[in-house]
Tab-separated table of C-alpha atoms and ligand atoms in Angstrom:
chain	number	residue	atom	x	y	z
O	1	UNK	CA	77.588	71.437	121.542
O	2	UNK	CA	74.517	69.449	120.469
O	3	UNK	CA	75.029	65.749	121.788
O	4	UNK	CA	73.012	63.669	119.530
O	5	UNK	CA	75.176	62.129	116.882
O	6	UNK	CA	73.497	61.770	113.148
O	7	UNK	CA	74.128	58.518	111.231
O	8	UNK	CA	76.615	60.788	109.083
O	9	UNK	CA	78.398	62.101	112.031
O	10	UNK	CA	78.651	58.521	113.263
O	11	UNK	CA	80.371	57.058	110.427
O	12	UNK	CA	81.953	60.054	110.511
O	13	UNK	CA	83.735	59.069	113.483
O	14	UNK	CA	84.741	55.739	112.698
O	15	UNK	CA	86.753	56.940	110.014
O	16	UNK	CA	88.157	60.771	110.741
O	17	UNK	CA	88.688	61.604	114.847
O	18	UNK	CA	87.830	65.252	113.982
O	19	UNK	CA	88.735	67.532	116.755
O	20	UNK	CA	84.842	68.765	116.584
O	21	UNK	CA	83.818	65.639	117.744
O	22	UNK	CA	84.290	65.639	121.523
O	23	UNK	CA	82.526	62.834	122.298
O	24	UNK	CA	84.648	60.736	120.326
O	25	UNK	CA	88.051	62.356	120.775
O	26	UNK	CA	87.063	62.167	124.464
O	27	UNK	CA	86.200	58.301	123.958
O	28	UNK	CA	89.330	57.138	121.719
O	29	UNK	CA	91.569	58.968	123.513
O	30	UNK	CA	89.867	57.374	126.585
O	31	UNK	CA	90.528	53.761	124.651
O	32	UNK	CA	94.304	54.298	123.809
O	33	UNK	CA	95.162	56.668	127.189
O	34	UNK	CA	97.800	54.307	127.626
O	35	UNK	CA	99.634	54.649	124.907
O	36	UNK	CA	101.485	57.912	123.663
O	37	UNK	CA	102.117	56.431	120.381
O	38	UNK	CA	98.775	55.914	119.367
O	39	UNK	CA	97.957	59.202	121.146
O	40	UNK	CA	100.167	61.044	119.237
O	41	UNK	CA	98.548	59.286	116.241
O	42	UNK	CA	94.973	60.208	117.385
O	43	UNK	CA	96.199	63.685	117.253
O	44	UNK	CA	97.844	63.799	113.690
O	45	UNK	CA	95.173	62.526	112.008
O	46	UNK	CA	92.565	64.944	113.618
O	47	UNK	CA	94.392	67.670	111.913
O	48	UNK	CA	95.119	65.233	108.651
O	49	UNK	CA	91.135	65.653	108.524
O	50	UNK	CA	90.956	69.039	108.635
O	51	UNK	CA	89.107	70.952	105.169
O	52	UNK	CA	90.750	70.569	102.181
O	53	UNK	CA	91.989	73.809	101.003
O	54	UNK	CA	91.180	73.858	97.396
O	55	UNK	CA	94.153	76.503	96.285
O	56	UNK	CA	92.855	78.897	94.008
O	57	UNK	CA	96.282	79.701	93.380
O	58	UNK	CA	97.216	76.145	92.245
O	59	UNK	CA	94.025	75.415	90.189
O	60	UNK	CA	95.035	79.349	88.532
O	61	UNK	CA	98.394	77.618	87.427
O	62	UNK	CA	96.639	74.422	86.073
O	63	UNK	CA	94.107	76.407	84.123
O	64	UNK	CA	96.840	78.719	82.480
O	65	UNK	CA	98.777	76.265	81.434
O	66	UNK	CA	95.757	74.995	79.387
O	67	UNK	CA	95.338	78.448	78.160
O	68	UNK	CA	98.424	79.248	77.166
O	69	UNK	CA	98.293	76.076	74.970
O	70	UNK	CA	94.697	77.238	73.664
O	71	UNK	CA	97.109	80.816	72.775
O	72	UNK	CA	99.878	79.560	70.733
O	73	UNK	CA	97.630	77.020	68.899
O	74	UNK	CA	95.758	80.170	67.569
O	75	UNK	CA	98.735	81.688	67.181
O	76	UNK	CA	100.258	79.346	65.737
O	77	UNK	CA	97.135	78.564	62.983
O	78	UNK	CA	98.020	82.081	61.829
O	79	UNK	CA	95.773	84.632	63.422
O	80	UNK	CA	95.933	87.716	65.547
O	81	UNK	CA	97.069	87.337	69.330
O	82	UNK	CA	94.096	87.802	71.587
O	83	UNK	CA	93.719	91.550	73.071
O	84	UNK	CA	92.188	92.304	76.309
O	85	UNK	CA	91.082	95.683	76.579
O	86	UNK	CA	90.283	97.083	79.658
O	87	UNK	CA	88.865	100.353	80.972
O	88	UNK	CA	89.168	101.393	84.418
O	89	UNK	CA	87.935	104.198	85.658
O	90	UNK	CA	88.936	106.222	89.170
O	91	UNK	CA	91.131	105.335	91.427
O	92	UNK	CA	89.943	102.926	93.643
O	93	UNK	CA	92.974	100.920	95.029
O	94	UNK	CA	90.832	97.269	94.959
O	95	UNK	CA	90.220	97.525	90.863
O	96	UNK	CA	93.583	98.578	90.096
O	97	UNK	CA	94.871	95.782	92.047
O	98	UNK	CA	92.094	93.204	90.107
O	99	UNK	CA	92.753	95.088	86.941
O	100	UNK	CA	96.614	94.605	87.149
O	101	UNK	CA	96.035	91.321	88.202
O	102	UNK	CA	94.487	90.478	84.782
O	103	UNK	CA	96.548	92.251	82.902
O	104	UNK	CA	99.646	90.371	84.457
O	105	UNK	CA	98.141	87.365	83.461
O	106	UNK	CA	97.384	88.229	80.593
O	107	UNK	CA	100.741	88.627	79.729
O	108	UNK	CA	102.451	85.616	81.342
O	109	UNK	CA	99.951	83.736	78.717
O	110	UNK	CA	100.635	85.668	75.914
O	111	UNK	CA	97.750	87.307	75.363
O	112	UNK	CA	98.535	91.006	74.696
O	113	UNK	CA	96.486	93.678	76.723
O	114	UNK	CA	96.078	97.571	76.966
O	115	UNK	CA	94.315	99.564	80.059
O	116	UNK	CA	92.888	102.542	79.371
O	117	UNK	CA	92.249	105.003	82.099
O	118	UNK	CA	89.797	107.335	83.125
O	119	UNK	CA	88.929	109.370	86.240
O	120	UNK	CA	85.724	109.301	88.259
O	121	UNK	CA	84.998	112.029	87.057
O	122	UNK	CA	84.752	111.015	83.409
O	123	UNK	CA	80.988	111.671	81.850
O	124	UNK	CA	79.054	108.435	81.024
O	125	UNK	CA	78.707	109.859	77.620
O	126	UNK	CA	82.446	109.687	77.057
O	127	UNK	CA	82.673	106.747	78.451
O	128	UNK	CA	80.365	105.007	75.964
O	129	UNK	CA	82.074	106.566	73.162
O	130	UNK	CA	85.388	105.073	74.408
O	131	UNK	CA	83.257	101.573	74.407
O	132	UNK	CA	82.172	102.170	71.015
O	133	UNK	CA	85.544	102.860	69.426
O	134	UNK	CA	86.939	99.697	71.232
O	135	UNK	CA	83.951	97.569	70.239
O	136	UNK	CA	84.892	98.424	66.128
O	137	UNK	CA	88.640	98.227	66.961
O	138	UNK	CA	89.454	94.509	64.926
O	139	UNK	CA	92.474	94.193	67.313
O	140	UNK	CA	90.645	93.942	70.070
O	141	UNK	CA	88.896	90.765	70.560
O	142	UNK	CA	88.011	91.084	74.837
O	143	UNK	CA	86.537	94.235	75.806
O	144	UNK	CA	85.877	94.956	79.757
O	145	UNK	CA	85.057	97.528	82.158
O	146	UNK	CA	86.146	97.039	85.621
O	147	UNK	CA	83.066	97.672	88.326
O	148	UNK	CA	82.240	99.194	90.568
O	149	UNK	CA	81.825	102.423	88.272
O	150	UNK	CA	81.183	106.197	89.922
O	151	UNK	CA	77.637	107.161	91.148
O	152	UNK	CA	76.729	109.435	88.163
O	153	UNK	CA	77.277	106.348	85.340
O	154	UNK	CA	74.738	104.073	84.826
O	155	UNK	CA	76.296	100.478	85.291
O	156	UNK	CA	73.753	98.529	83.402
O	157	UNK	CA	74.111	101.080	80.318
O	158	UNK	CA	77.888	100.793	80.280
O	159	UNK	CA	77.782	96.829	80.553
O	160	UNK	CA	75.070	96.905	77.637
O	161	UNK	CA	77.277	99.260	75.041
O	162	UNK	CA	79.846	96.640	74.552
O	163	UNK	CA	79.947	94.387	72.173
O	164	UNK	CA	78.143	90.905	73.347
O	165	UNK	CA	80.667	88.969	71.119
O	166	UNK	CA	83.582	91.415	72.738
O	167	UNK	CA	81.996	90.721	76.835
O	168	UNK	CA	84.299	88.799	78.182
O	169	UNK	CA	82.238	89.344	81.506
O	170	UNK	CA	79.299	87.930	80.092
O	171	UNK	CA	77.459	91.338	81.735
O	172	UNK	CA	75.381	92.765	78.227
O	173	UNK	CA	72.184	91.824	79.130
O	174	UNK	CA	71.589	89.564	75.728
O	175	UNK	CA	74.874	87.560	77.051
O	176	UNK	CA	72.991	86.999	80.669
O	177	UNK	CA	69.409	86.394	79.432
O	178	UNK	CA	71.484	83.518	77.147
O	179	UNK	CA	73.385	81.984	80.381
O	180	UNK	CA	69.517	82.417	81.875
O	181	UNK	CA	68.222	80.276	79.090
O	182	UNK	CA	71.233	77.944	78.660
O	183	UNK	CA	72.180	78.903	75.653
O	184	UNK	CA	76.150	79.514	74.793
O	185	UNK	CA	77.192	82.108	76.065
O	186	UNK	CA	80.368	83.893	77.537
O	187	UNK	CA	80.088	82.963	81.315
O	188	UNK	CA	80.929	85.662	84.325
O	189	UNK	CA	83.971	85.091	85.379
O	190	UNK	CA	83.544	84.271	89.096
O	191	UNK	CA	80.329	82.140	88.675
O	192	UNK	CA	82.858	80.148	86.228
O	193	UNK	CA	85.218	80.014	88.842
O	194	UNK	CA	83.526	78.746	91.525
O	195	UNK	CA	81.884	76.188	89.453
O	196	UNK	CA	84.920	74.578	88.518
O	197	UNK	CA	85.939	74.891	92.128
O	198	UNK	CA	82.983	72.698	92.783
O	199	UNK	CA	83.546	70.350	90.196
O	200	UNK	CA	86.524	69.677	92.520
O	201	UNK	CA	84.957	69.007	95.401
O	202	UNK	CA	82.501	67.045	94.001
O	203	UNK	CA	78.491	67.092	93.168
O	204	UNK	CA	75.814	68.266	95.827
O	205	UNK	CA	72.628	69.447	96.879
O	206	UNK	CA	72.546	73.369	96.723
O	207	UNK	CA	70.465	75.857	99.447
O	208	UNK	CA	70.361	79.428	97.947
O	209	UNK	CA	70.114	82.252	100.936
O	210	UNK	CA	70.007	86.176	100.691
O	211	UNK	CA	72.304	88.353	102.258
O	212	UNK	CA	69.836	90.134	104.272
O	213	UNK	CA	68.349	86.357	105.383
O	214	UNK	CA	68.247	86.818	109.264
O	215	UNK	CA	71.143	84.889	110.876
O	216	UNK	CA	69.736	82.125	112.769
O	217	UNK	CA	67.507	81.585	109.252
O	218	UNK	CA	70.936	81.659	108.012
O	219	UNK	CA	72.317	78.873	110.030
O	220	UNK	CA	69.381	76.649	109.287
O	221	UNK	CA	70.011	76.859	105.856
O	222	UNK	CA	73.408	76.488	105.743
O	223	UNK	CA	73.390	73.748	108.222
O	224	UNK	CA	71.436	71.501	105.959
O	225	UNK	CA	73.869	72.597	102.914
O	226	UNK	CA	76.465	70.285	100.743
O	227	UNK	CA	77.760	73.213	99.388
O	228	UNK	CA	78.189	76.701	100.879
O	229	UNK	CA	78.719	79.977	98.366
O	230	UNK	CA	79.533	83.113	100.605
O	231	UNK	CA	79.501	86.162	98.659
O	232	UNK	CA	78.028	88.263	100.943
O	233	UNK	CA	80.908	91.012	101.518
O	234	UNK	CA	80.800	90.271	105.447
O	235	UNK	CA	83.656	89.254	107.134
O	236	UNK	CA	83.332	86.458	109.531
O	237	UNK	CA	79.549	85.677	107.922
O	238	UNK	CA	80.052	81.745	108.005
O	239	UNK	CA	81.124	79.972	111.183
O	240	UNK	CA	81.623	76.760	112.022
O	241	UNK	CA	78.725	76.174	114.073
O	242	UNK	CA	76.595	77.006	110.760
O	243	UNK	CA	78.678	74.583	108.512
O	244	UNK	CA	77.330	70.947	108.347
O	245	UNK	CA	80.348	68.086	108.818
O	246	UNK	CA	82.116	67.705	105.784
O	247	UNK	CA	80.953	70.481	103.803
O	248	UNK	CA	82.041	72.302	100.442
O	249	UNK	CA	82.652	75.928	101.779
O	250	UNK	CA	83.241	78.352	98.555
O	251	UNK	CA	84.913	81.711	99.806
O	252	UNK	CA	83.670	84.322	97.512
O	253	UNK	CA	83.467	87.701	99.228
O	254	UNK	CA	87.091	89.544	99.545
O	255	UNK	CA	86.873	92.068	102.604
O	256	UNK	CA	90.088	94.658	103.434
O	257	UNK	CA	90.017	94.565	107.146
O	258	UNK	CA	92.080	96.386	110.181
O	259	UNK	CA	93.673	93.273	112.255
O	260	UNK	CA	93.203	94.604	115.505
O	261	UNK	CA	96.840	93.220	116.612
O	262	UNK	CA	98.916	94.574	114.097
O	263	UNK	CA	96.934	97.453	112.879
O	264	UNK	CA	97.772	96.440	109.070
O	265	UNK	CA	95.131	96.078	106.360
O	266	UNK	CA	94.448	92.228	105.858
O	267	UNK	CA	92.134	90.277	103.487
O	268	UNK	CA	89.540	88.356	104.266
O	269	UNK	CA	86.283	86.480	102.793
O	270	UNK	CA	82.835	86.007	104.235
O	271	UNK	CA	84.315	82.769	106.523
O	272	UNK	CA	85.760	82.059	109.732
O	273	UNK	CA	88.825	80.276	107.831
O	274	UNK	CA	90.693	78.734	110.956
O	275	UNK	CA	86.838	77.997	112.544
O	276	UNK	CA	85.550	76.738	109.347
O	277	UNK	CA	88.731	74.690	107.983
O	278	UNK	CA	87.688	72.335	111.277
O	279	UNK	CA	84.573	71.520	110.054
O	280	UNK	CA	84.197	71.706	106.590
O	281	UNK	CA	84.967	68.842	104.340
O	282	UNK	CA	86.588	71.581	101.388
O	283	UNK	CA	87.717	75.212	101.908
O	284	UNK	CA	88.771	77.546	99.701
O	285	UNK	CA	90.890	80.476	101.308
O	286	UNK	CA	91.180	84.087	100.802
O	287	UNK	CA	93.361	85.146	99.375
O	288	UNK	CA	94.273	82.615	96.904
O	289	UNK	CA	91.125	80.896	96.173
O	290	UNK	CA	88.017	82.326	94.169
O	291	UNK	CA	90.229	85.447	93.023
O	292	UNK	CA	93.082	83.618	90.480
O	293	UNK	CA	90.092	81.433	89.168
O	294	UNK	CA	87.984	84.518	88.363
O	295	UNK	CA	91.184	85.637	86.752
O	296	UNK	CA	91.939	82.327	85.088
O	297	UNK	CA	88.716	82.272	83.886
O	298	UNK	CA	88.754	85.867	82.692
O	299	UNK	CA	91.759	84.818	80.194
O	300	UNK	CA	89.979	81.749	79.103
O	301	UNK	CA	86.972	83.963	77.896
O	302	UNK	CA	89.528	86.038	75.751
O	303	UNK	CA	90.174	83.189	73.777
O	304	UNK	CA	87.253	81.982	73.235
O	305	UNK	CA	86.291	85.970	72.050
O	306	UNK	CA	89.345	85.813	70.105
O	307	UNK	CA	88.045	82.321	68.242
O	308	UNK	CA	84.538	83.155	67.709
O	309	UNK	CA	85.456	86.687	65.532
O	310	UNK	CA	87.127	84.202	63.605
O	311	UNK	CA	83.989	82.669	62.660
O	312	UNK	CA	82.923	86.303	61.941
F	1	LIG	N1	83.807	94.191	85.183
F	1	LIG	N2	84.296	94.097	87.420
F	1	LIG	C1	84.208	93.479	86.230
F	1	LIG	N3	84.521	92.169	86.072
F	1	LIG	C2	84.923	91.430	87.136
F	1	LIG	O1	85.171	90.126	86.993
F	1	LIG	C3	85.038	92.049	88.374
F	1	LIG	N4	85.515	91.377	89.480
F	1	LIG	C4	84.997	91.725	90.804
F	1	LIG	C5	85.075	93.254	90.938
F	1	LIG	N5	84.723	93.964	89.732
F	1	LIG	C6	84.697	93.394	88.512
F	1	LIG	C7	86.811	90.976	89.608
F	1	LIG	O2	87.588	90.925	88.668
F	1	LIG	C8	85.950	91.006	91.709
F	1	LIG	N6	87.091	90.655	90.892
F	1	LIG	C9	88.307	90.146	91.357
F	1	LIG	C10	89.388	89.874	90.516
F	1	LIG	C11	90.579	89.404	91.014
F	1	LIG	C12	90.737	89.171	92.353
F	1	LIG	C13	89.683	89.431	93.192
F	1	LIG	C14	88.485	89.913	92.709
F	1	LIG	C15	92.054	88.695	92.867
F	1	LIG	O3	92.996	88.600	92.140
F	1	LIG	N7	92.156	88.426	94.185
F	1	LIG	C16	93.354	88.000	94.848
F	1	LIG	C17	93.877	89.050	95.810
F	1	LIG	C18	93.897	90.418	95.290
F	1	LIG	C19	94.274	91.454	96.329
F	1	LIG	O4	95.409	91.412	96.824
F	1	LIG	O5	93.420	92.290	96.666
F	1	LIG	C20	93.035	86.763	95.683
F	1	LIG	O6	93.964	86.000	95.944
F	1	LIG	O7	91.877	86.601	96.068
């Protein structure tokens, strides 16, 4: 553990006894060996200060109730529910789970959906025409196509046949080169997500790394960083030695994994949760953190496809 103590970690210290900080614990507990009380106290509020777990979960719930106002004003003004339409194709068990996900909320906030599937082996060819007919289909107003897609389609060809007013992915490439150039547009789903997850945890200095970035060149940048973004797909990726005091840790990646105790399939992100949670200053868990935003987020598009074909 590195024994020089920054002017951060110092002020740190006067106000949260994290269990990180040896030195300190060592010293207070030192000060106040003599009483169990105070002890006792020394030890509650080292886990008080602990991360705080932004719940994606909780901030899903806020968020629909907001949408499911923004809903039954429309539907109330007189026009046509909003209609998700999604196409999933195969059978891969992690999109059907995502897709029914959606679709469930969809429902609880009374926006009316349909999936239409396909299987992998479906030709890209049909699949575009399936696009096209939901693209000049008036009923639907949010129009998606779960990825990954098989090997033989082109992804970027798929995301560019729908509609750009339909993408409630904000994936056609006029829909990203707007969000590029700042311009309205409809904004992915997960980027939306964990930017209002930020917004909670307040403003900060951003360090952008690559997932191939060499892991000690990884540590230095994420050392120095406000705000850490894992979306890397690699369980156990951020630990707590590479997490500054105090952090904003944003969990992104979602990883099915064997626990080696029970033998049962678990999910996990790109962080060291229990490690992290220690260190950090916010955390957001997985499950139940960036997945119900990108959801909630998801929905909120579908409105706002649903309004702008009323300007249409
Ligand atoms: N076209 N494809 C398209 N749009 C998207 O926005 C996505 N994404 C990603 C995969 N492919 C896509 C999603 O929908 C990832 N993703 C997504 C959606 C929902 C959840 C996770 C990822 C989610 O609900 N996660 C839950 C747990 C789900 C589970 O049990 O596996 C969570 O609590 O994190």
């Amino acid at each position: 553990m590195a024994a020089s103590i920054s002017p951060l970690r110092s002020s740190v210290r006067i106000c949260l006894p994290l269990t990180a900080h040896y030195h300190c614990c060592l010293a207070k507990l030192r000060i106040h060996k003599k009483y169990d009380s105070q002890r006792r106290h020394l030890n509650q509020s080292a886990t008080r200060h602990a991360a705080v777990v932004i719940s994606g979960t909780e901030l899903a719930r806020q968020l629909h109730r907001e949408i499911q106002r923004d809903v039954e004003e429309l539907v109330a003004q007189g026009n046509m529910r909003p209609h998700l339409g999604v196409v999933l194709v195969g059978d891969d068990p992690a999109s059907r789970t995502y897709v029914r996900n959606k679709t469930r909320a969809a429902n609880i906030l009374g926006i009316s959906s349909d999936t239409v599937v396909r299987p992998s082996s479906v030709s890209q060819e049909e699949l575009l025409e399936l696009i096209d007919r939901m693209n000049r289909d008036w009923r639907v107003s949010g129009l998606l196509v779960q990825l990954p897609l098989p090997e033989h389609i082109n992804e970027r060809a798929v995301c560019n046949a729908i509609a750009p007013e339909k993408d409630v992915d904000g994936f056609h490439i006029v829909n990203i080169g707007k969000l590029c150039l700042d311009q309205r547009s409809m904004i992915p789903a997960t980027p939306a997500a964990v930017w209002e997850m930020i917004r909670r945890a307040g403003d900060a200095t951003v360090t952008i790394a690559h997932r191939c970035t060499p892991r000690e060149r990884l540590k230095e940048l994420t050392s120095l960083a406000d705000i850490i973004i894992a979306a890397a797909g690699v369980p156990g990726l951020i630990t707590a030695d590479m997490v500054k005091e105090g952090a904003a840790v944003i969990d992104v990646g979602i990883n099915r994994i064997q626990d080696p105790k029970t033998g049962k399939v678990r999910l996990v992100g790109d962080v060291d949760f229990e490690g992290v949670k220690e260190k950090a200053g916010f955390i957001t868990p997985v499950p139940g953190g960036v997945g119900p935003v990108t959801v909630a987020m998801l929905m909120k598009n579908t409105v706002t496809a649903a309004r702008n074909a009323l300007m249409h």
